[in-house]
Structure formats: structure tokens, C-alpha cells
Amino acid sequence: MKSSSIDTNRQLLMKEAITLSLNNIKENHGGPFAALIVRGETIISRGTNLVTSANDPTAHAEIVAIRNACSSLRTFILDGCEIYTSCEPCPMCLGAIYWARLERIYYANSRADAAKIGFDDKLIYQEIPLPISQRKIPSIRLMEEEALVAFHEWERKESKTRY
């Protein structure tokens, strides 16, 4: 496939993600965000932001698209797939993209654009590099000895599925 036809296909896929984000606003399902998971030239799944309609703070477009793709392909690894998202992924979605092993991210709006309309992840970006003891939400470690039992069991398990 020639570069210009690849670029045209990428633009068509991004246009679909943007259209989905606009439809999501009209349908009142959530914020102005949408994503597609694509393998080759095939759309594997679509996702829109469902935070407010599902009462789920994790139902971001990228997460929904990843969940749908994994369900459709019956796998938790999306190797060979790319994501087209109407906005630069937030820290949670970026983490999910890495866990799903997506190969490339295409995005339209930036996180600065999102912040301008009230979707600001600045606090999270500031908190991540801080030592746990300095973060705004206290994290208290409890029962680490007892919890290590499960880790030791996992370590010894021969039939485990690694991820």
C-alpha cells in the first residue's frame, strides 16, 4: 500500500473517531471522546466515553474500545492493533494501552485542548512521579506479609498465563 493511501486511510479512521465523539455528545452518553481499535485496515471495535451514562469513572472511550476489542478477539493482548482516539489518552487510558500492547496511538485533540474545556488531568500527571507518602490521597499499606502469600502462590504456579 502506498504512503498516500495509508495516510488517507488513517485520516478516514480518525474522522470516524471524531464523528463518534460528536455523536456521543448528541446522545448524552458521556464526554466528547471516542476511540477505535484497528488491526490492518479492519476496525475491531469502537468505544465512546460512557462515564456519566454508565456511572463508571473508568468508562473512557479508549478503555471501552479496548474492552470491546478484547472481548471480540477473545484475548487480553491486542498485538498488531492500533488505536485511533479523538483525544490524547489520559494517564489511565495510556496505562491500559500499554497493558493491551497496542502498537501505535493516533490522536486528534491534545491534553491541553481537553483541559481548556474542563477535562484536566494535570493533578494526576503531578501525582504520579511523587513518592507515595507525598501524594494527596493517602496510601496506607496493610497486611503485606499476609498478602505476599498470594504472590508466592502465583510464583510457584506452573500453569499460569503470563501477561
PDB file of N, CA and C in Angstrom, residues 12-18 20 34-38 43-47 61-62 65-66 82-86 102 106:
ATOM      1  N   LEU A  12      -9.313   8.781   7.425  1.00  0.00           N
ATOM      2  CA  LEU A  12     -10.694   8.283   7.453  1.00  0.00           C
ATOM      3  C   LEU A  12     -11.010   7.645   8.799  1.00  0.00           C
ATOM      4  N   LEU A  13     -10.061   6.899   9.355  1.00  0.00           N
ATOM      5  CA  LEU A  13     -10.270   6.283  10.661  1.00  0.00           C
ATOM      6  C   LEU A  13     -10.390   7.346  11.750  1.00  0.00           C
ATOM      7  N   MET A  14      -9.531   8.361  11.688  1.00  0.00           N
ATOM      8  CA  MET A  14      -9.622   9.433  12.681  1.00  0.00           C
ATOM      9  C   MET A  14     -10.923  10.204  12.517  1.00  0.00           C
ATOM     10  N   LYS A  15     -11.330  10.405  11.270  1.00  0.00           N
ATOM     11  CA  LYS A  15     -12.599  11.092  11.030  1.00  0.00           C
ATOM     12  C   LYS A  15     -13.745  10.310  11.672  1.00  0.00           C
ATOM     13  N   GLU A  16     -13.702   8.983  11.589  1.00  0.00           N
ATOM     14  CA  GLU A  16     -14.748   8.177  12.217  1.00  0.00           C
ATOM     15  C   GLU A  16     -14.719   8.337  13.735  1.00  0.00           C
ATOM     16  N   ALA A  17     -13.524   8.358  14.317  1.00  0.00           N
ATOM     17  CA  ALA A  17     -13.415   8.561  15.767  1.00  0.00           C
ATOM     18  C   ALA A  17     -13.997   9.922  16.165  1.00  0.00           C
ATOM     19  N   ILE A  18     -13.700  10.930  15.390  1.00  0.00           N
ATOM     20  CA  ILE A  18     -14.208  12.276  15.684  1.00  0.00           C
ATOM     21  C   ILE A  18     -15.732  12.310  15.545  1.00  0.00           C
ATOM     22  N   LEU A  20     -17.765   9.786  15.934  1.00  0.00           N
ATOM     23  CA  LEU A  20     -18.286   9.073  17.102  1.00  0.00           C
ATOM     24  C   LEU A  20     -18.311   9.974  18.332  1.00  0.00           C
ATOM     25  N   ALA A  34     -13.996   9.550  21.751  1.00  0.00           N
ATOM     26  CA  ALA A  34     -14.273   8.277  21.090  1.00  0.00           C
ATOM     27  C   ALA A  34     -12.952   7.663  20.637  1.00  0.00           C
ATOM     28  N   ALA A  35     -12.975   6.342  20.450  1.00  0.00           N
ATOM     29  CA  ALA A  35     -11.768   5.633  20.038  1.00  0.00           C
ATOM     30  C   ALA A  35     -12.135   4.419  19.192  1.00  0.00           C
ATOM     31  N   LEU A  36     -11.210   4.042  18.330  1.00  0.00           N
ATOM     32  CA  LEU A  36     -11.328   2.844  17.508  1.00  0.00           C
ATOM     33  C   LEU A  36     -10.091   1.984  17.733  1.00  0.00           C
ATOM     34  N   ILE A  37     -10.278   0.680  17.774  1.00  0.00           N
ATOM     35  CA  ILE A  37      -9.156  -0.255  17.754  1.00  0.00           C
ATOM     36  C   ILE A  37      -9.149  -0.850  16.357  1.00  0.00           C
ATOM     37  N   VAL A  38      -7.994  -0.787  15.705  1.00  0.00           N
ATOM     38  CA  VAL A  38      -7.875  -1.188  14.309  1.00  0.00           C
ATOM     39  C   VAL A  38      -6.722  -2.182  14.163  1.00  0.00           C
ATOM     40  N   ILE A  43     -11.576  -2.303  11.399  1.00  0.00           N
ATOM     41  CA  ILE A  43     -11.955  -1.784  12.717  1.00  0.00           C
ATOM     42  C   ILE A  43     -12.422  -2.971  13.550  1.00  0.00           C
ATOM     43  N   ILE A  44     -11.720  -3.214  14.642  1.00  0.00           N
ATOM     44  CA  ILE A  44     -12.038  -4.315  15.543  1.00  0.00           C
ATOM     45  C   ILE A  44     -13.124  -3.893  16.526  1.00  0.00           C
ATOM     46  N   SER A  45     -13.014  -2.646  17.017  1.00  0.00           N
ATOM     47  CA  SER A  45     -14.006  -2.170  17.983  1.00  0.00           C
ATOM     48  C   SER A  45     -14.066  -0.655  17.990  1.00  0.00           C
ATOM     49  N   ARG A  46     -15.131  -0.178  18.599  1.00  0.00           N
ATOM     50  CA  ARG A  46     -15.347   1.250  18.790  1.00  0.00           C
ATOM     51  C   ARG A  46     -15.648   1.463  20.268  1.00  0.00           C
ATOM     52  N   GLY A  47     -15.334   2.643  20.745  1.00  0.00           N
ATOM     53  CA  GLY A  47     -15.682   2.981  22.116  1.00  0.00           C
ATOM     54  C   GLY A  47     -15.917   4.464  22.237  1.00  0.00           C
ATOM     55  N   ALA A  61     -13.373   6.407  26.572  1.00  0.00           N
ATOM     56  CA  ALA A  61     -13.512   5.849  25.224  1.00  0.00           C
ATOM     57  C   ALA A  61     -12.451   4.796  24.929  1.00  0.00           C
ATOM     58  N   GLU A  62     -11.210   5.074  25.287  1.00  0.00           N
ATOM     59  CA  GLU A  62     -10.132   4.128  24.994  1.00  0.00           C
ATOM     60  C   GLU A  62     -10.323   2.825  25.760  1.00  0.00           C
ATOM     61  N   ALA A  65     -13.181   0.885  24.194  1.00  0.00           N
ATOM     62  CA  ALA A  65     -12.737   0.288  22.920  1.00  0.00           C
ATOM     63  C   ALA A  65     -11.818  -0.914  23.167  1.00  0.00           C
ATOM     64  N   ILE A  66     -10.922  -0.804  24.134  1.00  0.00           N
ATOM     65  CA  ILE A  66     -10.024  -1.919  24.466  1.00  0.00           C
ATOM     66  C   ILE A  66     -10.836  -3.103  24.988  1.00  0.00           C
ATOM     67  N   GLU A  82      -3.812  -1.020  16.521  1.00  0.00           N
ATOM     68  CA  GLU A  82      -3.533   0.392  16.790  1.00  0.00           C
ATOM     69  C   GLU A  82      -4.813   1.017  17.328  1.00  0.00           C
ATOM     70  N   ILE A  83      -4.650   2.163  17.978  1.00  0.00           N
ATOM     71  CA  ILE A  83      -5.817   2.887  18.485  1.00  0.00           C
ATOM     72  C   ILE A  83      -5.870   4.272  17.842  1.00  0.00           C
ATOM     73  N   TYR A  84      -7.061   4.637  17.440  1.00  0.00           N
ATOM     74  CA  TYR A  84      -7.356   5.977  16.936  1.00  0.00           C
ATOM     75  C   TYR A  84      -8.275   6.599  17.958  1.00  0.00           C
ATOM     76  N   THR A  85      -7.854   7.691  18.554  1.00  0.00           N
ATOM     77  CA  THR A  85      -8.648   8.294  19.610  1.00  0.00           C
ATOM     78  C   THR A  85      -8.788   9.792  19.363  1.00  0.00           C
ATOM     79  N   SER A  86      -9.957  10.287  19.668  1.00  0.00           N
ATOM     80  CA  SER A  86     -10.255  11.687  19.370  1.00  0.00           C
ATOM     81  C   SER A  86      -9.463  12.650  20.244  1.00  0.00           C
ATOM     82  N   LEU A 102      -0.999  -2.373  22.557  1.00  0.00           N
ATOM     83  CA  LEU A 102      -1.302  -1.746  21.268  1.00  0.00           C
ATOM     84  C   LEU A 102      -0.005  -1.214  20.667  1.00  0.00           C
ATOM     85  N   TYR A 106      -2.852   6.964  17.549  1.00  0.00           N
ATOM     86  CA  TYR A 106      -3.139   8.144  16.742  1.00  0.00           C
ATOM     87  C   TYR A 106      -4.168   8.944  17.525  1.00  0.00           C
TER      88      TYR A 106
END
